[in-house]
Amino acid sequence: MDAIFNVIDIIVAIIGPLSDFLWGFPTNFDWYSSIPVLGEFSFSTILLVGSGIYFTFRLRAVQVSMFKRGIHVMTKGYKEKYGISPLAAFLLSSGIRVGPGNILGVTGAIAAGGPGALFWMWVSAFFGMATAYTESTLSQIFKERRGSEYVGGLPYYAKILCNDKVWVGVIAASAYIVYSVCGIPVDSFNTVTGIAAVGRIVTGVDFPVQSDFYYYVSAFVIALVAFMAFGGVKRVTQASEFMVPIMSCVYFATVIALILYNVNSVSYFFNAVFSGAFTPDAMFGGAFGSMLVQGVKRGLMSNEAGQGTITMAAGAAGGNHPCEQGLIGAIGVFFDTHIICTLTGFIIIMAHRWTADPTWQTAETYTKFLSSVSSLTPGTIESIVLLLLSICFALFAYTSVIGMVAFSEVSAKRISNHKWFIQAVRLLCVFVSAFGIMSSIAGYDLSRMWAFEDLGNITIVYVNILMLYLGFKYVIKATEHYGNRNPKGNEIFNSEQVLGIETDCWKNKE
């Protein structure tokens, strides 16, 4: 095992600096970083946020004007025999969106930039909704039917938009698989630690990492990941339909109860967020740019708008019009950031632990979150609240794992549809899940592997944003057609008539 760790460290030593350079460019140059405020934003961040602003204005704020219609689409019945329902696609994408980042990311953003970072997280997510709408609509336009399933997303629309070049789709698909392979180990171990936290609260015993309890929990999690992986996208979708509503409702209800119990601090929350957004607290560095960057970066990390990592869920859905799933994608960003992340923000800001506890800033991120929860909770029910939130954390991590497994399979089908290849990708996902869990138990720092994930992610970002601009003319035409369509009508969307191109699933839609 040590030999494997040494090899990983050698590779990370090469990939890490490259990944940091690409994500940070051009902030890694003194001439740029010395520019006030702007110098703290990397090109990738400007590209993602700027694209969201551009899409918002070109689409006439579709995330606002058609939000209600999107809710109607998501909740209506689904009777088609192909693909999954819009609601199932929303829950599948939420399974990977609503992950540990909704707790750790928000806590980290506020700890580094102050309460005002949450405001800029909201702003970036608002524009990100338009980006998510664009990429989800493209996923629908260029999806393909494989048996009784639809497959789509970045690897599929990238291929078509680049003059049907197969190698472009293969590169995009490979980039996502690399991204998943590097993300699965961390979230797999987060699942184990979440379950361990539940066990500690129930039994009152603080189990060491290298103990029988951790070994049993690890074996259980690995078995669950394998069960989902070899059940295919359909099984993962069914699991997401079951788990995502439960974990979201439990988290929502628990945090709302804490807010109501501490209702006198609600006014402080809003004052801290809105005043802090423009007058940063000196305790957090006092720099407007730093606080702004924290909100934007953490928001993008959580909702993933524009990264292309959620597009496979949109492509798997059926429907009467491509823009229906575009609206679902926009609502997904709203749900992730403006609801789930905001709930975490209420806990961290209302607790105000950064002045009450000198050790708060230096503690681990999850410890920061738990200490904030404890300070807002009556002692008589503290264990119950911590238990519920620990269950949510474990489910957040697990749904992220199986979501990445499912999307890896969809991406793999762009490379090859042979059964042996799909099985190999499934096995790879299970292997890296087990590797991540056992490596963490053995004491290896999995954060070193983030260099691989970051490199895969930045590759996806640049490829995806380019594809969105190449295909945006089709999104504009589809949106105009959808806007002129009777919301309750059943008019057929024909790609040749509306877009002037022939697509696999919309050329002769029955």
XYZ file of C-alpha atoms in Angstrom:
510
model
C 0.000 0.000 0.000
C 2.860 2.369 0.818
C 4.280 1.817 -2.664
C 0.937 2.878 -4.190
C 0.833 5.981 -2.005
C 4.372 6.885 -3.088
C 3.426 6.602 -6.765
C 0.356 8.796 -6.190
C 2.496 11.391 -4.419
C 4.947 11.480 -7.328
C 2.132 11.988 -9.844
C 0.464 14.622 -7.634
C 3.781 16.480 -7.463
C 3.511 16.911 -11.242
C -0.243 17.347 -11.679
C -0.800 19.538 -8.601
C 1.136 22.587 -9.820
C -0.381 22.261 -13.306
C -3.906 22.112 -11.869
C -3.260 25.070 -9.551
C -1.851 27.087 -12.439
C -4.860 26.448 -14.697
C -7.406 27.207 -11.969
C -5.510 30.270 -10.741
C -4.441 31.762 -14.087
C -3.653 34.673 -14.298
C -3.766 35.367 -10.535
C -0.424 33.561 -10.317
C 1.232 36.556 -12.023
C 2.143 39.567 -9.866
C 1.107 42.125 -12.502
C -2.446 40.754 -12.450
C -2.803 39.875 -8.762
C -1.844 43.456 -7.837
C -5.028 44.779 -9.511
C -7.586 45.641 -6.771
C -10.517 43.165 -6.548
C -10.163 41.939 -10.151
C -6.725 40.547 -9.376
C -8.260 38.007 -7.011
C -10.462 36.455 -9.716
C -9.042 33.744 -11.932
C -9.970 33.551 -15.600
C -12.000 30.393 -14.963
C -14.125 32.145 -12.328
C -14.644 35.192 -14.542
C -15.555 32.886 -17.423
C -18.167 30.990 -15.409
C -19.770 34.042 -13.778
C -19.462 36.192 -16.896
C -21.104 33.520 -19.019
C -23.969 33.327 -16.533
C -24.494 37.078 -16.797
C -24.347 36.933 -20.607
C -26.811 34.030 -20.826
C -29.153 35.759 -18.365
C -29.421 38.886 -20.494
C -29.625 37.061 -23.833
C -32.343 34.758 -22.478
C -34.175 37.671 -20.844
C -33.772 36.289 -17.335
C -35.443 32.993 -18.200
C -34.656 31.744 -14.686
C -37.162 34.306 -13.392
C -39.729 34.624 -16.179
C -40.261 30.869 -16.540
C -39.515 29.715 -12.991
C -43.173 28.951 -12.268
C -43.495 26.998 -15.510
C -40.449 24.951 -14.517
C -42.119 23.995 -11.227
C -45.184 22.883 -13.183
C -43.047 20.739 -15.523
C -41.225 19.137 -12.608
C -44.380 18.163 -10.741
C -46.580 16.990 -13.601
C -47.102 13.312 -14.380
C -44.823 11.481 -16.799
C -46.196 8.766 -19.082
C -43.562 8.308 -21.799
C -41.976 4.867 -22.199
C -38.461 6.239 -22.814
C -36.112 7.963 -20.395
C -36.784 9.171 -16.882
C -39.242 11.816 -15.720
C -38.245 15.493 -15.301
C -38.689 15.087 -11.540
C -36.434 12.006 -11.507
C -33.806 13.963 -13.474
C -34.039 16.803 -10.938
C -33.578 14.392 -8.024
C -30.729 12.573 -9.774
C -28.856 15.826 -10.393
C -29.655 17.046 -6.866
C -28.169 13.847 -5.493
C -24.733 14.933 -6.701
C -25.279 18.698 -6.305
C -26.492 18.493 -2.725
C -23.327 16.991 -1.323
C -20.865 17.632 1.497
C -20.010 20.934 -0.215
C -23.377 22.326 0.897
C -22.107 22.059 4.467
C -18.330 22.226 4.147
C -18.264 24.739 1.274
C -20.584 27.259 2.903
C -18.873 26.922 6.277
C -15.481 27.420 4.633
C -16.665 30.439 2.631
C -18.015 32.229 5.714
C -14.973 31.275 7.799
C -12.627 32.750 5.171
C -14.655 35.684 3.844
C -17.220 36.488 6.503
C -21.046 36.513 6.343
C -21.035 38.696 3.217
C -19.663 35.762 1.214
C -23.119 34.165 1.394
C -24.643 37.150 -0.420
C -22.193 36.785 -3.319
C -22.887 33.069 -3.339
C -26.544 33.942 -3.970
C -25.625 36.396 -6.730
C -23.335 33.979 -8.577
C -25.956 31.223 -8.273
C -28.661 33.499 -9.720
C -26.644 33.977 -12.901
C -25.540 30.347 -12.744
C -29.190 29.371 -13.144
C -29.082 30.731 -16.707
C -25.915 28.733 -17.409
C -27.536 25.578 -16.030
C -30.592 26.271 -18.198
C -28.365 26.552 -21.269
C -26.370 23.365 -20.683
C -29.464 21.357 -19.702
C -31.350 22.494 -22.809
C -28.399 21.533 -25.012
C -28.306 18.137 -23.288
C -31.915 17.584 -24.283
C -31.541 18.826 -27.853
C -28.641 16.493 -28.612
C -29.540 13.476 -26.466
C -29.613 10.002 -27.984
C -31.839 6.992 -27.375
C -30.188 3.720 -26.370
C -32.844 1.049 -25.954
C -35.412 2.352 -23.472
C -33.016 4.980 -22.112
C -31.964 8.442 -23.188
C -28.303 9.410 -22.833
C -26.953 12.915 -23.174
C -24.870 15.640 -21.629
C -21.533 17.277 -22.356
C -19.895 14.292 -24.129
C -22.862 14.099 -26.508
C -23.493 17.732 -27.412
C -19.726 18.387 -27.623
C -19.430 15.717 -30.321
C -22.321 17.093 -32.396
C -21.355 20.752 -32.041
C -17.814 19.980 -33.225
C -18.951 18.715 -36.622
C -19.801 15.271 -35.254
C -16.173 14.519 -34.378
C -16.131 11.364 -32.248
C -12.789 12.192 -30.604
C -14.211 15.391 -29.096
C -16.946 13.416 -27.357
C -14.396 10.830 -26.204
C -12.188 13.548 -24.637
C -15.167 15.145 -22.859
C -16.372 11.757 -21.616
C -12.885 10.801 -20.441
C -12.500 14.116 -18.602
C -15.688 13.467 -16.648
C -14.664 9.894 -15.785
C -11.318 11.206 -14.485
C -13.184 13.837 -12.474
C -15.439 11.147 -10.945
C -12.633 8.687 -10.259
C -10.865 11.379 -8.216
C -14.013 12.611 -6.469
C -15.511 9.255 -5.496
C -12.780 8.307 -2.956
C -13.216 11.493 -0.883
C -17.023 11.356 -0.797
C -16.939 7.617 -0.069
C -14.915 8.252 3.050
C -17.170 11.214 3.917
C -20.021 8.697 3.861
C -18.136 6.468 6.291
C -17.306 9.370 8.623
C -20.943 10.486 8.552
C -22.129 7.026 9.558
C -19.383 6.877 12.208
C -20.643 10.179 13.620
C -24.122 8.655 13.856
C -22.652 5.642 15.687
C -20.733 7.903 18.076
C -23.851 9.894 18.948
C -26.003 6.781 19.451
C -23.473 4.791 21.507
C -21.504 7.578 23.143
C -18.268 5.866 22.065
C -15.669 7.773 20.020
C -14.485 4.984 17.736
C -10.889 5.231 16.476
C -10.478 5.169 12.696
C -8.583 1.896 12.798
C -11.245 -0.128 14.640
C -13.663 -2.945 13.891
C -16.518 -0.442 13.784
C -14.895 1.525 10.945
C -14.023 -1.694 9.111
C -17.625 -2.923 9.254
C -19.025 0.448 8.181
C -16.476 0.644 5.355
C -17.415 -2.821 4.076
C -21.095 -1.839 4.237
C -20.546 1.376 2.237
C -18.411 -0.383 -0.382
C -21.097 -3.056 -0.780
C -23.764 -0.361 -1.226
C -21.688 1.439 -3.860
C -21.145 -1.842 -5.732
C -24.862 -2.679 -5.540
C -25.747 0.677 -7.100
C -22.936 0.648 -9.661
C -23.844 -2.730 -11.144
C -27.537 -1.866 -11.106
C -26.913 0.832 -13.697
C -28.345 4.318 -14.083
C -31.897 3.086 -13.519
C -31.115 1.772 -10.028
C -29.219 4.941 -9.082
C -32.136 7.044 -10.296
C -34.590 5.048 -8.195
C -32.342 5.395 -5.148
C -32.017 9.149 -5.696
C -35.786 9.477 -5.996
C -36.039 7.854 -2.579
C -33.087 9.401 -0.704
C -32.883 12.987 -1.991
C -36.366 14.042 -0.782
C -35.753 12.410 2.607
C -32.341 13.955 3.252
C -33.447 17.363 1.945
C -36.624 17.406 4.045
C -34.821 16.248 7.192
C -32.120 18.877 6.735
C -34.676 21.568 5.944
C -36.936 20.730 8.886
C -34.053 20.447 11.362
C -32.471 23.760 10.402
C -35.825 25.566 10.272
C -36.509 24.309 13.804
C -33.151 25.744 14.922
C -33.939 29.041 13.221
C -37.323 29.277 14.947
C -35.766 28.426 18.309
C -33.215 31.219 17.747
C -35.641 33.566 16.017
C -34.196 36.590 17.826
C -30.971 36.096 15.859
C -32.650 36.123 12.438
C -32.375 39.910 12.132
C -28.663 39.603 12.956
C -28.295 37.042 10.135
C -29.717 39.338 7.467
C -27.855 42.367 8.774
C -24.565 40.444 8.815
C -25.059 39.086 5.282
C -26.125 42.304 3.560
C -23.859 44.696 5.425
C -20.958 42.267 5.213
C -21.414 41.950 1.454
C -20.214 45.528 0.947
C -18.342 46.337 4.175
C -16.235 43.265 4.998
C -15.367 42.517 8.619
C -11.707 43.153 9.434
C -11.709 39.879 11.378
C -11.869 38.042 8.041
C -9.154 40.096 6.408
C -11.289 43.134 5.676
C -10.749 42.770 1.921
C -13.797 43.126 -0.322
C -12.157 41.078 -3.070
C -11.350 38.171 -0.767
C -14.903 37.988 0.543
C -16.343 38.281 -2.975
C -14.081 35.538 -4.309
C -15.000 33.186 -1.458
C -18.721 33.547 -2.188
C -18.334 33.051 -5.921
C -15.886 30.134 -5.726
C -17.776 28.204 -3.077
C -21.086 28.813 -4.834
C -19.767 27.405 -8.092
C -18.228 24.461 -6.240
C -21.604 23.628 -4.735
C -24.095 24.089 -7.589
C -21.625 23.185 -10.399
C -23.389 25.461 -12.907
C -21.396 25.641 -16.133
C -19.020 22.810 -15.270
C -20.902 20.252 -17.360
C -20.849 17.751 -14.499
C -24.641 17.641 -14.070
C -25.643 17.606 -17.731
C -25.982 13.817 -17.970
C -29.062 13.906 -15.735
C -30.734 16.418 -18.056
C -29.978 14.277 -21.092
C -31.527 11.192 -19.483
C -34.975 12.782 -19.176
C -37.918 12.556 -21.502
C -40.362 15.366 -22.193
C -42.268 17.342 -24.777
C -39.718 20.126 -25.270
C -35.945 20.515 -24.673
C -36.463 23.700 -22.662
C -38.466 21.834 -20.039
C -35.312 20.198 -18.777
C -33.479 23.499 -19.104
C -35.852 24.959 -16.531
C -35.325 21.922 -14.296
C -31.568 22.557 -14.458
C -32.078 26.179 -13.395
C -34.317 25.137 -10.505
C -31.643 22.655 -9.440
C -29.143 25.489 -8.936
C -31.751 27.502 -7.020
C -32.542 24.540 -4.784
C -28.893 23.789 -4.095
C -27.654 27.298 -3.330
C -30.591 29.504 -2.428
C -32.212 26.877 -0.207
C -29.783 24.203 1.064
C -26.657 26.386 1.207
C -28.643 29.224 2.759
C -29.825 26.908 5.543
C -26.191 26.114 6.345
C -25.454 29.836 6.249
C -28.160 30.474 8.856
C -26.466 28.026 11.236
C -22.937 29.397 10.838
C -23.850 33.082 10.936
C -26.498 32.972 13.681
C -24.131 30.981 15.929
C -21.460 33.680 15.507
C -18.791 31.326 16.829
C -15.834 33.238 15.380
C -15.958 35.711 18.285
C -17.217 33.364 21.015
C -14.602 30.650 20.462
C -10.967 31.594 19.659
C -10.286 28.063 18.384
C -13.174 28.116 15.894
C -11.186 29.524 12.966
C -8.424 26.927 13.317
C -10.736 23.936 13.684
C -11.564 21.547 10.819
C -14.427 22.712 8.623
C -16.910 20.040 9.715
C -15.999 20.704 13.359
C -16.809 24.385 12.764
C -20.238 23.366 11.510
C -20.975 21.003 14.406
C -19.865 23.530 17.041
C -22.161 26.117 15.457
C -25.056 23.667 15.568
C -24.381 22.910 19.231
C -24.384 26.577 20.211
C -27.855 27.039 18.669
C -29.383 23.873 20.133
C -30.994 23.346 23.561
C -28.881 20.914 25.577
C -31.799 18.523 26.050
C -32.093 17.780 22.335
C -28.553 18.513 21.165
C -27.777 14.852 20.515
C -30.965 14.436 18.465
C -30.163 17.455 16.279
C -26.560 16.355 15.756
C -27.808 12.846 14.920
C -30.201 14.114 12.249
C -27.610 16.381 10.669
C -24.980 13.627 10.718
C -27.421 11.339 8.891
C -27.951 14.097 6.326
C -24.188 14.552 5.899
C -23.739 10.811 5.291
C -26.587 10.785 2.743
C -25.270 13.947 1.046
C -21.919 12.199 0.554
C -23.398 8.861 -0.532
C -25.759 10.321 -3.142
C -22.800 12.267 -4.540
C -20.868 9.010 -4.911
C -23.613 7.081 -6.687
C -24.413 10.140 -8.826
C -20.820 10.249 -10.058
C -20.977 6.483 -10.677
C -24.128 6.860 -12.789
C -22.801 9.828 -14.783
C -19.524 7.973 -15.379
C -21.550 5.174 -16.968
C -23.437 7.631 -19.165
C -20.136 9.218 -20.216
C -18.640 5.782 -20.884
C -21.438 5.024 -23.336
C -20.181 7.929 -25.450
C -16.852 6.114 -25.752
C -18.191 2.584 -26.236
C -21.502 0.860 -25.687
C -19.950 -2.600 -25.338
C -21.099 -4.372 -22.195
C -17.550 -5.269 -21.100
C -16.482 -1.621 -21.244
C -19.451 -0.431 -19.194
C -18.796 -3.160 -16.639
C -15.145 -2.125 -16.480
C -16.106 1.496 -15.732
C -18.518 0.334 -13.023
C -15.790 -1.831 -11.502
C -13.350 1.088 -11.623
C -15.799 3.263 -9.676
C -16.246 0.583 -7.010
C -12.481 0.077 -6.795
C -11.666 3.767 -6.270
C -14.472 3.983 -3.706
C -12.914 1.126 -1.747
C -9.433 2.576 -2.269
C -10.481 5.944 -0.880
C -12.066 4.435 2.201
C -9.234 2.040 3.010
C -6.559 4.651 2.255
C -8.141 7.074 4.713
C -8.326 4.370 7.376
C -4.658 3.612 6.710
C -3.858 7.272 7.354
C -3.352 8.563 3.800
C -4.452 12.153 3.221
C -6.987 11.956 0.389
C -6.840 15.725 -0.108
C -3.672 15.059 -2.125
C -5.852 13.420 -4.781
C -7.851 16.594 -5.269
C -5.195 17.662 -7.758
C -6.518 14.992 -10.154
C -10.110 16.091 -9.611
C -9.226 19.759 -10.001
C -7.388 19.064 -13.262
C -10.288 17.034 -14.640
C -12.737 19.707 -13.528
C -10.906 22.653 -15.073
C -10.636 20.677 -18.307
C -14.396 20.115 -18.253
C -15.048 23.790 -17.487
C -13.130 25.075 -20.489
C -14.545 22.430 -22.829
C -18.121 22.881 -21.575
C -18.228 26.685 -21.680
C -16.853 26.641 -25.234
C -19.570 24.161 -26.225
C -22.266 26.325 -24.605
C -21.279 29.270 -26.763
C -21.125 27.091 -29.882
C -24.621 25.762 -29.215
C -26.204 28.871 -27.717
C -27.912 29.822 -30.987
C -29.950 26.625 -30.722
C -30.860 27.391 -27.116
C -32.079 30.856 -28.178
C -34.286 29.393 -30.932
C -35.649 26.661 -28.681
C -36.406 29.197 -25.927
C -38.250 31.500 -28.324
C -40.320 28.550 -29.532
C -41.029 27.458 -25.967
C -42.006 30.968 -24.905
C -44.565 31.195 -27.708
C -45.966 27.772 -26.901
C -49.095 27.199 -24.872
C -47.824 26.087 -21.429
C -50.560 23.437 -21.282
C -50.386 22.464 -24.923
C -48.889 19.386 -26.542
C -47.353 20.939 -29.645
C -44.582 18.766 -31.041
C -41.038 20.154 -30.997
C -39.390 19.311 -34.301
C -35.682 20.154 -34.447
C -35.692 20.607 -38.241
C -38.514 23.143 -38.108
C -37.414 25.031 -34.989
C -33.617 24.759 -35.084
C -32.920 24.035 -38.743
C -31.001 20.850 -37.869
C -31.835 17.173 -37.586
C -31.249 15.601 -34.184
C -31.446 12.022 -33.002
C -34.504 12.335 -30.735
C -36.357 15.445 -31.933
C -36.457 14.947 -35.702
C -39.646 12.863 -35.604
C -40.878 12.940 -32.012
C -43.972 10.869 -31.534
